[in-house]
CSV table of C-alpha atoms and ligand atoms in Angstrom, one decimal:
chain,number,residue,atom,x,y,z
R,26,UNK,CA,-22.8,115.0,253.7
R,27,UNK,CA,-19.6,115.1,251.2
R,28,UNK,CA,-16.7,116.3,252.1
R,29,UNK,CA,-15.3,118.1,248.9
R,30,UNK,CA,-12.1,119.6,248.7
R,31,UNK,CA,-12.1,123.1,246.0
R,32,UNK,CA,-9.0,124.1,244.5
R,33,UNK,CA,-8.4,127.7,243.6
R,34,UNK,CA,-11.7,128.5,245.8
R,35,UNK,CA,-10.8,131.8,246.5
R,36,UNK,CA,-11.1,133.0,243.0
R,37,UNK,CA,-14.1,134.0,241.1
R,38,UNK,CA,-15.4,130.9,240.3
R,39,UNK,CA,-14.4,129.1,243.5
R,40,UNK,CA,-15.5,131.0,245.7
R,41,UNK,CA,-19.3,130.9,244.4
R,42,UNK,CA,-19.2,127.0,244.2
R,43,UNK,CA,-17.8,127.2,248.0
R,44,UNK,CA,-20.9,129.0,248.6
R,45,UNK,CA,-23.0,127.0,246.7
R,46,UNK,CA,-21.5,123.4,248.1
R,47,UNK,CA,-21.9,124.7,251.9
R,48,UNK,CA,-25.4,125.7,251.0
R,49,UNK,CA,-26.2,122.2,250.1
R,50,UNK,CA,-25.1,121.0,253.0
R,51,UNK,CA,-21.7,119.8,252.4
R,52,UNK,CA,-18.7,120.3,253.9
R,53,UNK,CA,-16.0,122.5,251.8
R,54,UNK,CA,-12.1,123.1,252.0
R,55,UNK,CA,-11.2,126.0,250.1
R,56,UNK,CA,-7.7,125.6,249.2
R,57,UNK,CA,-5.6,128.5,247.8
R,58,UNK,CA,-2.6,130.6,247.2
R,59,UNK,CA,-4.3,134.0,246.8
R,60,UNK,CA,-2.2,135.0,243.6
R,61,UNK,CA,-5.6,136.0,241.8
R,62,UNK,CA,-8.3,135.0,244.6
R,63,UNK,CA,-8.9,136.9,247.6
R,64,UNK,CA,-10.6,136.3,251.4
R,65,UNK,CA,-12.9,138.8,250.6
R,66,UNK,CA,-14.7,136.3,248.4
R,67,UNK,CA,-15.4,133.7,251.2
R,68,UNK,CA,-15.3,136.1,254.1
R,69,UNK,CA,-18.9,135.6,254.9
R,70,UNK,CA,-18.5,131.9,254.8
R,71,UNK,CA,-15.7,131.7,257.6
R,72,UNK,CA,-18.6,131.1,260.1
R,73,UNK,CA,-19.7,127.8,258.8
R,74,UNK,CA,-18.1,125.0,261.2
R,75,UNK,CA,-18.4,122.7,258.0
R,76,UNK,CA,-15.8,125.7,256.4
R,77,UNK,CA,-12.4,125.1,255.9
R,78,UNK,CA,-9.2,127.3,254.4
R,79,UNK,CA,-6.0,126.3,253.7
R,80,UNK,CA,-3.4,128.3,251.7
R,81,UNK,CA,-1.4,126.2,250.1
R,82,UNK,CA,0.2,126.0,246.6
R,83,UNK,CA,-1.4,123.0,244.1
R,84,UNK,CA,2.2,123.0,242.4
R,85,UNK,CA,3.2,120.9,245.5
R,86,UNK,CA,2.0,117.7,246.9
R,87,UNK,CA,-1.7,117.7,248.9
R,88,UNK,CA,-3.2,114.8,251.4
R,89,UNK,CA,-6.2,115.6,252.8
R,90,UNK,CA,-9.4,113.0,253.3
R,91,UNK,CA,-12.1,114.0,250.7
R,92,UNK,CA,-14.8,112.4,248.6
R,93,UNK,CA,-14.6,115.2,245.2
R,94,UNK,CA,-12.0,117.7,244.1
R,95,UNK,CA,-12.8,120.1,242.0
R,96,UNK,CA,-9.3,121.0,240.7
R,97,UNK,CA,-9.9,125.0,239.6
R,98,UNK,CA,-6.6,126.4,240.6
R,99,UNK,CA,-4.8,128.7,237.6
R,100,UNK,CA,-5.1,132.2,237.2
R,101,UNK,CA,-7.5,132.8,234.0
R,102,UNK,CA,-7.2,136.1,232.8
R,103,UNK,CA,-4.9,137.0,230.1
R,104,UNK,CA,-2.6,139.4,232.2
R,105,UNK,CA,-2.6,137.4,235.2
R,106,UNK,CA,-1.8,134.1,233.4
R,107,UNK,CA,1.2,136.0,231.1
R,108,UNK,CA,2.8,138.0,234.6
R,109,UNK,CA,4.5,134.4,235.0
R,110,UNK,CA,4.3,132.3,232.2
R,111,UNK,CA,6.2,129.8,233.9
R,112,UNK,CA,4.4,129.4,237.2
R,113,UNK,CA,1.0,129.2,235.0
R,114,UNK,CA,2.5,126.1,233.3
R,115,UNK,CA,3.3,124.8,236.3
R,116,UNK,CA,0.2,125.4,238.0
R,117,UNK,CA,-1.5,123.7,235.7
R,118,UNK,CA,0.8,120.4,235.2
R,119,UNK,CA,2.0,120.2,238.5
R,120,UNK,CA,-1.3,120.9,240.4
R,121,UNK,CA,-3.6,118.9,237.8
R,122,UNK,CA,-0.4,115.8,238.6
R,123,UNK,CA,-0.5,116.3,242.2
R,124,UNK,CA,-4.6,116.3,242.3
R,125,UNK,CA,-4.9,112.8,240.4
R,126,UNK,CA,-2.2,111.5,242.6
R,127,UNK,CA,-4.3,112.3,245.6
R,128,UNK,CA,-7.3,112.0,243.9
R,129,UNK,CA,-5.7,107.9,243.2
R,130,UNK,CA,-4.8,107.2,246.8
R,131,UNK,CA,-7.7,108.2,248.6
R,132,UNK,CA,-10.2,107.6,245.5
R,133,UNK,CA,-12.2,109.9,245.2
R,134,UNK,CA,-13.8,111.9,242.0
R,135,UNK,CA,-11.3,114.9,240.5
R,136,UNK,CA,-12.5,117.7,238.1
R,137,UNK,CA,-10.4,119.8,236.0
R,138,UNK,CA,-11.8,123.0,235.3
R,139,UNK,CA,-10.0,122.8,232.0
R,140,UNK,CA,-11.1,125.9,229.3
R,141,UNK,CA,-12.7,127.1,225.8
R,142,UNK,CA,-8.5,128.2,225.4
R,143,UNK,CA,-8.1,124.0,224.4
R,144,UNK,CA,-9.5,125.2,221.3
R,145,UNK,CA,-6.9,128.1,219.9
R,146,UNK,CA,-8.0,130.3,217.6
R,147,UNK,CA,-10.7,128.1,216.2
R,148,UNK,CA,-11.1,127.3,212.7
R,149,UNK,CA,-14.6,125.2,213.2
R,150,UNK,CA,-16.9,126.8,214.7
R,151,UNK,CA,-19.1,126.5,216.7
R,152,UNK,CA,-16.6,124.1,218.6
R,153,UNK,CA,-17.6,120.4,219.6
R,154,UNK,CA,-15.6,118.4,221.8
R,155,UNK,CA,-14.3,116.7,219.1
R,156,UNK,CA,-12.6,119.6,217.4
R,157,UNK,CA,-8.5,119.3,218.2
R,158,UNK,CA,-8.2,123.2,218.3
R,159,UNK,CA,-5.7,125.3,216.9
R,160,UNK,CA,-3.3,126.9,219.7
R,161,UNK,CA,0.2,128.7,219.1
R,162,UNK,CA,2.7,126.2,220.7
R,163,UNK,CA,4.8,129.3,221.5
R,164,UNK,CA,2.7,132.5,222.0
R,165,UNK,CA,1.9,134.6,224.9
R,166,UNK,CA,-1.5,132.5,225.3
R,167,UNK,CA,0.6,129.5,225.4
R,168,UNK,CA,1.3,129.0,228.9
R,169,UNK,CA,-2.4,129.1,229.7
R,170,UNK,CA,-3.8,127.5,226.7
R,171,UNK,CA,-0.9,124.2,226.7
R,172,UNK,CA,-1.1,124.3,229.8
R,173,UNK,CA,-4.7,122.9,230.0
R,174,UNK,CA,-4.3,121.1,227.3
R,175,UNK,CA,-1.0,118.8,229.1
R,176,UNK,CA,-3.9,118.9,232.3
R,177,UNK,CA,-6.1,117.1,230.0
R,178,UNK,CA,-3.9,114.6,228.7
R,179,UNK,CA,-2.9,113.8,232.2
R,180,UNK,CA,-6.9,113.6,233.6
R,181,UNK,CA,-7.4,111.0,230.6
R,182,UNK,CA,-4.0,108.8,231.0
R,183,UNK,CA,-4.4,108.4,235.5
R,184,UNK,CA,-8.2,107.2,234.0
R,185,UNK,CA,-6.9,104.9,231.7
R,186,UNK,CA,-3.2,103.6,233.9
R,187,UNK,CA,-5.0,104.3,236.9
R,188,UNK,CA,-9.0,103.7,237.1
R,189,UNK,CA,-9.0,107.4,239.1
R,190,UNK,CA,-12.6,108.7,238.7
R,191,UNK,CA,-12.1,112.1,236.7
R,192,UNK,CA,-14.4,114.3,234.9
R,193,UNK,CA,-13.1,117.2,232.5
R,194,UNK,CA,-15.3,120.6,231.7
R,195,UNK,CA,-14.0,122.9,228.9
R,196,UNK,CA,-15.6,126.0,230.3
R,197,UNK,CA,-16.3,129.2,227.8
R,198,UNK,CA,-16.2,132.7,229.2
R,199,UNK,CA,-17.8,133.0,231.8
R,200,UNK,CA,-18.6,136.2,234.2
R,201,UNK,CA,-20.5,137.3,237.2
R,202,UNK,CA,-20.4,138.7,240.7
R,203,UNK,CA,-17.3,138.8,242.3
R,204,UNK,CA,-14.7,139.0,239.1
R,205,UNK,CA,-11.5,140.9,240.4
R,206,UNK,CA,-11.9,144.6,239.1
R,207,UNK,CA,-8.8,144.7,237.2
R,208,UNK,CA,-8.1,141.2,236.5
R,209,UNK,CA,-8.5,142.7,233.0
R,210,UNK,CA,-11.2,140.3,231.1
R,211,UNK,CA,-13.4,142.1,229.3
R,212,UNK,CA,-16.7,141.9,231.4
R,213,UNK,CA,-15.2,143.4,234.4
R,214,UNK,CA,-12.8,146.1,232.3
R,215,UNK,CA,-15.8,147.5,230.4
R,216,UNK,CA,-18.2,147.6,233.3
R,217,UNK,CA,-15.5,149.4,235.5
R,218,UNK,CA,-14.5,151.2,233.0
R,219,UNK,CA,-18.5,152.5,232.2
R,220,UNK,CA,-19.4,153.0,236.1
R,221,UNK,CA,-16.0,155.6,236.0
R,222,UNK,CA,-17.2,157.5,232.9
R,223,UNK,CA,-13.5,156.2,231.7
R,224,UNK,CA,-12.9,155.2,228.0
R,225,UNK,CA,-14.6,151.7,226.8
R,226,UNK,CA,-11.0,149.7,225.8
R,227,UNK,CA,-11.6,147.8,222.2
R,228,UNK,CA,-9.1,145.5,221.3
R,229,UNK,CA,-9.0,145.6,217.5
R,230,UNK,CA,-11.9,147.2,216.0
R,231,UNK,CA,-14.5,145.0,218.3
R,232,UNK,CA,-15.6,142.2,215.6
R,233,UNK,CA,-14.5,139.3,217.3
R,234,UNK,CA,-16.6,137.1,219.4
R,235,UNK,CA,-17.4,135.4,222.7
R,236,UNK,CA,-20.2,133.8,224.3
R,237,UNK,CA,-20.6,134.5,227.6
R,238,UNK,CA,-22.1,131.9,230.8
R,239,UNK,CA,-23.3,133.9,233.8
R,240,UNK,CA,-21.7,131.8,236.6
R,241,UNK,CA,-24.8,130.3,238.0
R,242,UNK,CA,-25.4,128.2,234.8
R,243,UNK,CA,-21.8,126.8,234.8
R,244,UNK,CA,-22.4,126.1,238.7
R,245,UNK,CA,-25.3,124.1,237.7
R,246,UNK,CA,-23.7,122.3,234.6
R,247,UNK,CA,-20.5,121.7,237.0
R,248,UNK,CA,-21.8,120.2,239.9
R,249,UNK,CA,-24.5,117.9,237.4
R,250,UNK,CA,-20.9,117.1,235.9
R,251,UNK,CA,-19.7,115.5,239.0
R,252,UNK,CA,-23.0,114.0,240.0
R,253,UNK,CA,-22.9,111.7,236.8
R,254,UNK,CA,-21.8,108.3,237.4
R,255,UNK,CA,-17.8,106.6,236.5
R,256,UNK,CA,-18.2,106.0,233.0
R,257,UNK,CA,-18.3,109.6,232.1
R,258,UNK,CA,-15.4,111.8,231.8
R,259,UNK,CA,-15.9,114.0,229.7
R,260,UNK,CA,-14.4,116.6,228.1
R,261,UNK,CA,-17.7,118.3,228.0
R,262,UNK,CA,-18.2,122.2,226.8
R,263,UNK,CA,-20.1,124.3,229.4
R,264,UNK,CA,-21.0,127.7,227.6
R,265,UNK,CA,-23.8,130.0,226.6
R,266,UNK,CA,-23.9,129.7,222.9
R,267,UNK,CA,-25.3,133.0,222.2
R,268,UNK,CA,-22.5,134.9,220.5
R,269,UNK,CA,-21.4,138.7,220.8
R,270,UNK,CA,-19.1,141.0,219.1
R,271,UNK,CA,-17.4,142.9,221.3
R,272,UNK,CA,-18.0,145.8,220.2
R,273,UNK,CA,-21.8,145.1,220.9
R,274,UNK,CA,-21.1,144.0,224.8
R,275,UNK,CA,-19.5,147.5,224.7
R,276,UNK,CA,-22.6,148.7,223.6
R,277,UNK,CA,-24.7,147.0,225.8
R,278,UNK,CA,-23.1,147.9,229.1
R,279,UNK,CA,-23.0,151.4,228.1
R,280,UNK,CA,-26.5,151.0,227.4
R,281,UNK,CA,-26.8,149.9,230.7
R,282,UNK,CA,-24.8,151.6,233.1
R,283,UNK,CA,-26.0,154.9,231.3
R,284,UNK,CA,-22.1,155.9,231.3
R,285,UNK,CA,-20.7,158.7,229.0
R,286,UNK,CA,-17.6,156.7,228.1
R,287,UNK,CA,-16.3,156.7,224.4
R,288,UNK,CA,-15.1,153.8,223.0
R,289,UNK,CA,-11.0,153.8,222.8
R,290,UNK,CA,-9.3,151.1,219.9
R,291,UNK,CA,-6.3,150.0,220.9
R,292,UNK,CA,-3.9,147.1,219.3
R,293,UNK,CA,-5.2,143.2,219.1
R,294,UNK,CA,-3.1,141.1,221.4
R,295,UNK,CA,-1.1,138.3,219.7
R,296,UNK,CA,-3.1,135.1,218.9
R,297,UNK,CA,-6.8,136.7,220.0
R,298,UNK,CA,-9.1,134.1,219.1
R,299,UNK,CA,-11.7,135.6,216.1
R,300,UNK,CA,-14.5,133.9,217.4
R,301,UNK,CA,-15.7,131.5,220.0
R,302,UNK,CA,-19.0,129.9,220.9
R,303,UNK,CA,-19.9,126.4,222.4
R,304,UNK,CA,-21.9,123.7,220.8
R,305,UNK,CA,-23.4,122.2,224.0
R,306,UNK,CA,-25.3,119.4,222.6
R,307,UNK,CA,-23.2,117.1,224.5
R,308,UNK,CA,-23.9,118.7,227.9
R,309,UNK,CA,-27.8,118.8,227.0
R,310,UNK,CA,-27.2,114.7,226.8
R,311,UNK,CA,-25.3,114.0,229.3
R,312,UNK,CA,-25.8,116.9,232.0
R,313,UNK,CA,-30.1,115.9,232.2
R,314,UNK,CA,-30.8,118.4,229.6
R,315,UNK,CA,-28.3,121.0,231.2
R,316,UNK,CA,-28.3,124.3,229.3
R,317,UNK,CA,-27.7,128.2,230.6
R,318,UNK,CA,-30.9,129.7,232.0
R,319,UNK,CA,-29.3,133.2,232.5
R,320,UNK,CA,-29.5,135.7,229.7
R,321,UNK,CA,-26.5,138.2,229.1
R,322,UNK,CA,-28.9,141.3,230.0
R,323,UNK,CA,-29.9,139.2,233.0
R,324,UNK,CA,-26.2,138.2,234.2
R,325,UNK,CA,-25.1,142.0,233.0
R,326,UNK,CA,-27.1,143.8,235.8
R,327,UNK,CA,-26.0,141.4,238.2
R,328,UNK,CA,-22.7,141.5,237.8
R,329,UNK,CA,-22.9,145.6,237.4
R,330,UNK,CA,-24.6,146.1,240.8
R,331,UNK,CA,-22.2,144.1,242.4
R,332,UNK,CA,-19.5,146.3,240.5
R,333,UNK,CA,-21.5,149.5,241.4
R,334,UNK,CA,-21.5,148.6,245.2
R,335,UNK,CA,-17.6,147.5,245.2
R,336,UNK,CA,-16.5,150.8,243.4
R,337,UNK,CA,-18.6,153.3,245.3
R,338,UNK,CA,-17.4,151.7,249.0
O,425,NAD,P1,-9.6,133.3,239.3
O,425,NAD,O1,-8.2,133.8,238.9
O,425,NAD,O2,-10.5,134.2,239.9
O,425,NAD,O3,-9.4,132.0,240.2
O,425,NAD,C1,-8.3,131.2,240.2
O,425,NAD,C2,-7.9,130.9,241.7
O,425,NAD,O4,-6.8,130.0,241.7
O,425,NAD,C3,-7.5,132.1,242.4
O,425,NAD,O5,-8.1,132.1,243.7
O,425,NAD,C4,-6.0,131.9,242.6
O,425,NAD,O6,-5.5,132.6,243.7
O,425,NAD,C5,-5.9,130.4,242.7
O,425,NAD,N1,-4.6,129.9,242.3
O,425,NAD,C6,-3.8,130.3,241.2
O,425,NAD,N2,-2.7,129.6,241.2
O,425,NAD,C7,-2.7,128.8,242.3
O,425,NAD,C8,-1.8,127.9,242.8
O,425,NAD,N3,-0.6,127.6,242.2
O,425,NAD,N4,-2.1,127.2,243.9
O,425,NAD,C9,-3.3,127.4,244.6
O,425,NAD,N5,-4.2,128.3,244.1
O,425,NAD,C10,-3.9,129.0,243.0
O,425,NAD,O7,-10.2,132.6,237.9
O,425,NAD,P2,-11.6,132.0,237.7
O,425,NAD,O8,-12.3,132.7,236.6
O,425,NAD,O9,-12.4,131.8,238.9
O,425,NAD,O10,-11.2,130.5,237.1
O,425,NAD,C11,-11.2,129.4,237.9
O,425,NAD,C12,-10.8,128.2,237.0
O,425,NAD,O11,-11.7,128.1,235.9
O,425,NAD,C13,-9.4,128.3,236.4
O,425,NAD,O12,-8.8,127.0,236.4
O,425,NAD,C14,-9.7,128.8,235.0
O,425,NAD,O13,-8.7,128.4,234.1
O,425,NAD,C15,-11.0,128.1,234.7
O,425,NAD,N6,-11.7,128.8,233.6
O,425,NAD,C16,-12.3,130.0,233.9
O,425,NAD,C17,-13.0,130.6,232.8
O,425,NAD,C18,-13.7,132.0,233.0
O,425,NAD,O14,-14.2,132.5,232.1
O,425,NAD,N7,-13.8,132.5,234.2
O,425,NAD,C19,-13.0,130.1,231.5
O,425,NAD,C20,-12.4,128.9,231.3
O,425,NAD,C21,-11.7,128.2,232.4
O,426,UDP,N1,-11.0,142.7,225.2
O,426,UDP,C1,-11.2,144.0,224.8
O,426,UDP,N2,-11.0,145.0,225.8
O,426,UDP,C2,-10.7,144.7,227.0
O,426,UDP,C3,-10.5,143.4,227.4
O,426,UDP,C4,-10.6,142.4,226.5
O,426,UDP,O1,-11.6,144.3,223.7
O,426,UDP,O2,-10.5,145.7,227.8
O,426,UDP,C5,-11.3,141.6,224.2
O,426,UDP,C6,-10.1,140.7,224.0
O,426,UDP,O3,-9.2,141.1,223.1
O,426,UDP,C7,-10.8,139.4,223.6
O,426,UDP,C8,-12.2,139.5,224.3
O,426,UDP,O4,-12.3,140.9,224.6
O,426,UDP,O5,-11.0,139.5,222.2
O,426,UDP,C9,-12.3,138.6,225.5
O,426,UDP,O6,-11.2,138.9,226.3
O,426,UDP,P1,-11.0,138.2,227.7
O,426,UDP,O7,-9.6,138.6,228.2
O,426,UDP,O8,-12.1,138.5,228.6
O,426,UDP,O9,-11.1,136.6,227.5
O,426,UDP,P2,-10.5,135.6,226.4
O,426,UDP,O10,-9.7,136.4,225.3
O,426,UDP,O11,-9.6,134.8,227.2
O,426,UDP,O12,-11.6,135.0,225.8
């Protein structure tokens, strides 16, 4: 049994790797401040003796005996991560500094849960790890997107000054179960918006692109991440690489939900990346031939059941 310590573990992604961890028979600490995360997500898991919560803030120091972090604290949706620009940076610098000096004293593994964002507004595409990205210093994405990208930098300079035992993941868009209704990304706006009958919001005219992971996969490719021995740190992408328009998910979910909504254009945010999809050859290699089992259709009805139970409580 492991004793791993999840940061952010409230939150969408958290909470289903607290769920998953438990479930293998580890025991979990689900640390948190609750800005985007909620006890709602790990309610049912407040049973398990081997269950722990703490609510605490990563920008300040954390000692606690563990043998893995997984460092996923920072909001990630655009209006969550621009309400305070400020705290996001710090969340991100301060927490990922304060996890690698704990993660140094009591040596144990760290993972950042660093983000497709590292890339910008990319101009190759699809994006290896190798690609430098192209990210706005000073726009509203910046907070969030330099942010992870300072995170990184520090992961790789405690490895090199210090020996500490990290592991990076870029991870693309991913959605599923449990996404907080109007966190405003644009798998729980449309589906929401679709199960109310209200106008489908397009930003732009819909012909950008995403990929987008149902959360089991990056589950799988995360935890195979930490499983693999010192030597590798990554960064390493974890994404579906089968690209949508926007306008097409729109379509889809419609499709799907059988909603009468209309589709509503409204102004393109500053610095929207055009496009966006993962080359994952890397994970394949590294990961024992990792690569996302979960179609979009598949993760889609999912994640809309779960919406469809939420909204009609
Ligand atoms: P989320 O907002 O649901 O979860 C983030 C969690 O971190 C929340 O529970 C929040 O309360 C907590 N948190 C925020 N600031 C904190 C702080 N200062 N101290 C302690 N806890 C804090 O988002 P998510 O989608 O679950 O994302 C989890 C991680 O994965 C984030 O680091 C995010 O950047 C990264 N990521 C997510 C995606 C995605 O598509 N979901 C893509 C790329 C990267
Ligand atoms: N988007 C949209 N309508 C919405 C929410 C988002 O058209 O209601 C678009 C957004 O402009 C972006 C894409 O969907 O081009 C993905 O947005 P999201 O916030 O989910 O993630 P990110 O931009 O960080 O990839």
């Amino acid at each position: 049994m492991k004793r791993i310590l999840i940061t952010g573990g409230a939150g969408f992604i958290g909470s289903h790797l607290c769920e998953r961890l438990l479930g293998e028979g580890n025991e979990v600490l689900c640390l948190d401040n609750y800005f985007t995360g909620s006890k709602r997500n790990i309610a049912h898991l407040l049973e398990n003796p081997y269950f722990e919560l703490i609510r605490h803030d990563v920008t300040t120091p954390f000692y606690v005996e563990v043998n893995e972090i997984y460092n996923l604290a920072c909001p990630a949706s655009p209006i969550h991560y621009q309400y305070n620009p400020i705290k996001t940076v710090k969340t991100s610098v301060m927490g990922a500094i304060n996890m690698l000096g704990l993660a140094k004293r009591i040596k144990s593994k760290v993972l950042q849960a660093s983000t497709s964002e590292v890339y910008g507004d990319p101009t190759v595409h699809p994006q290896p790890e190798s690609y430098w990205g192209n990210v706005n210093p000073i726009g509203i994405r910046s907070c969030y997107d330099e942010g992870k990208r300072c995170a990184e930098t520090l992961f790789t300079d405690y490895h090199h000054q210090n020996n500490v035992r990290i592991k990076i993941i870029r991870i693309f868009n991913t959605y599923g179960p449990k996404m907080h209704p109007n966190d405003g990304r644009v798998v729980s706006n449309f589906i929401v918006q679709a199960l109310k009958n209200e106008e489908i919001t397009i930003y732009g005219d819909g012909s950008q692109s995403r990929s987008f992971q149902y959360v089991d996969d990056l589950l799988e490719g995360m935890i195979r991440m930490m499983d693999t021995g010192d030597e590798t740190t990554g960064p390493v992408n974890l994404g579906n690489p089968e690209e949508f328009k926007i306008l097409e998910l729109a379509e889809l979910i419609i499709q799907m939900t059988g909603s009468r909504s209309k589709l509503t254009f409204l102004p393109l945010p500053q610095d929207d990346p055009v496009q966006r999809k993962p080359d994952i050859s890397l994970a394949r290699e590294i990961l024992n031939d990792w690569s996302p089992r979960v179609n979009l259709e598949t993760g889609l009805e999912k994640t809309i059941s779960y919406f469809e139970k939420l909204i009609h409580k």
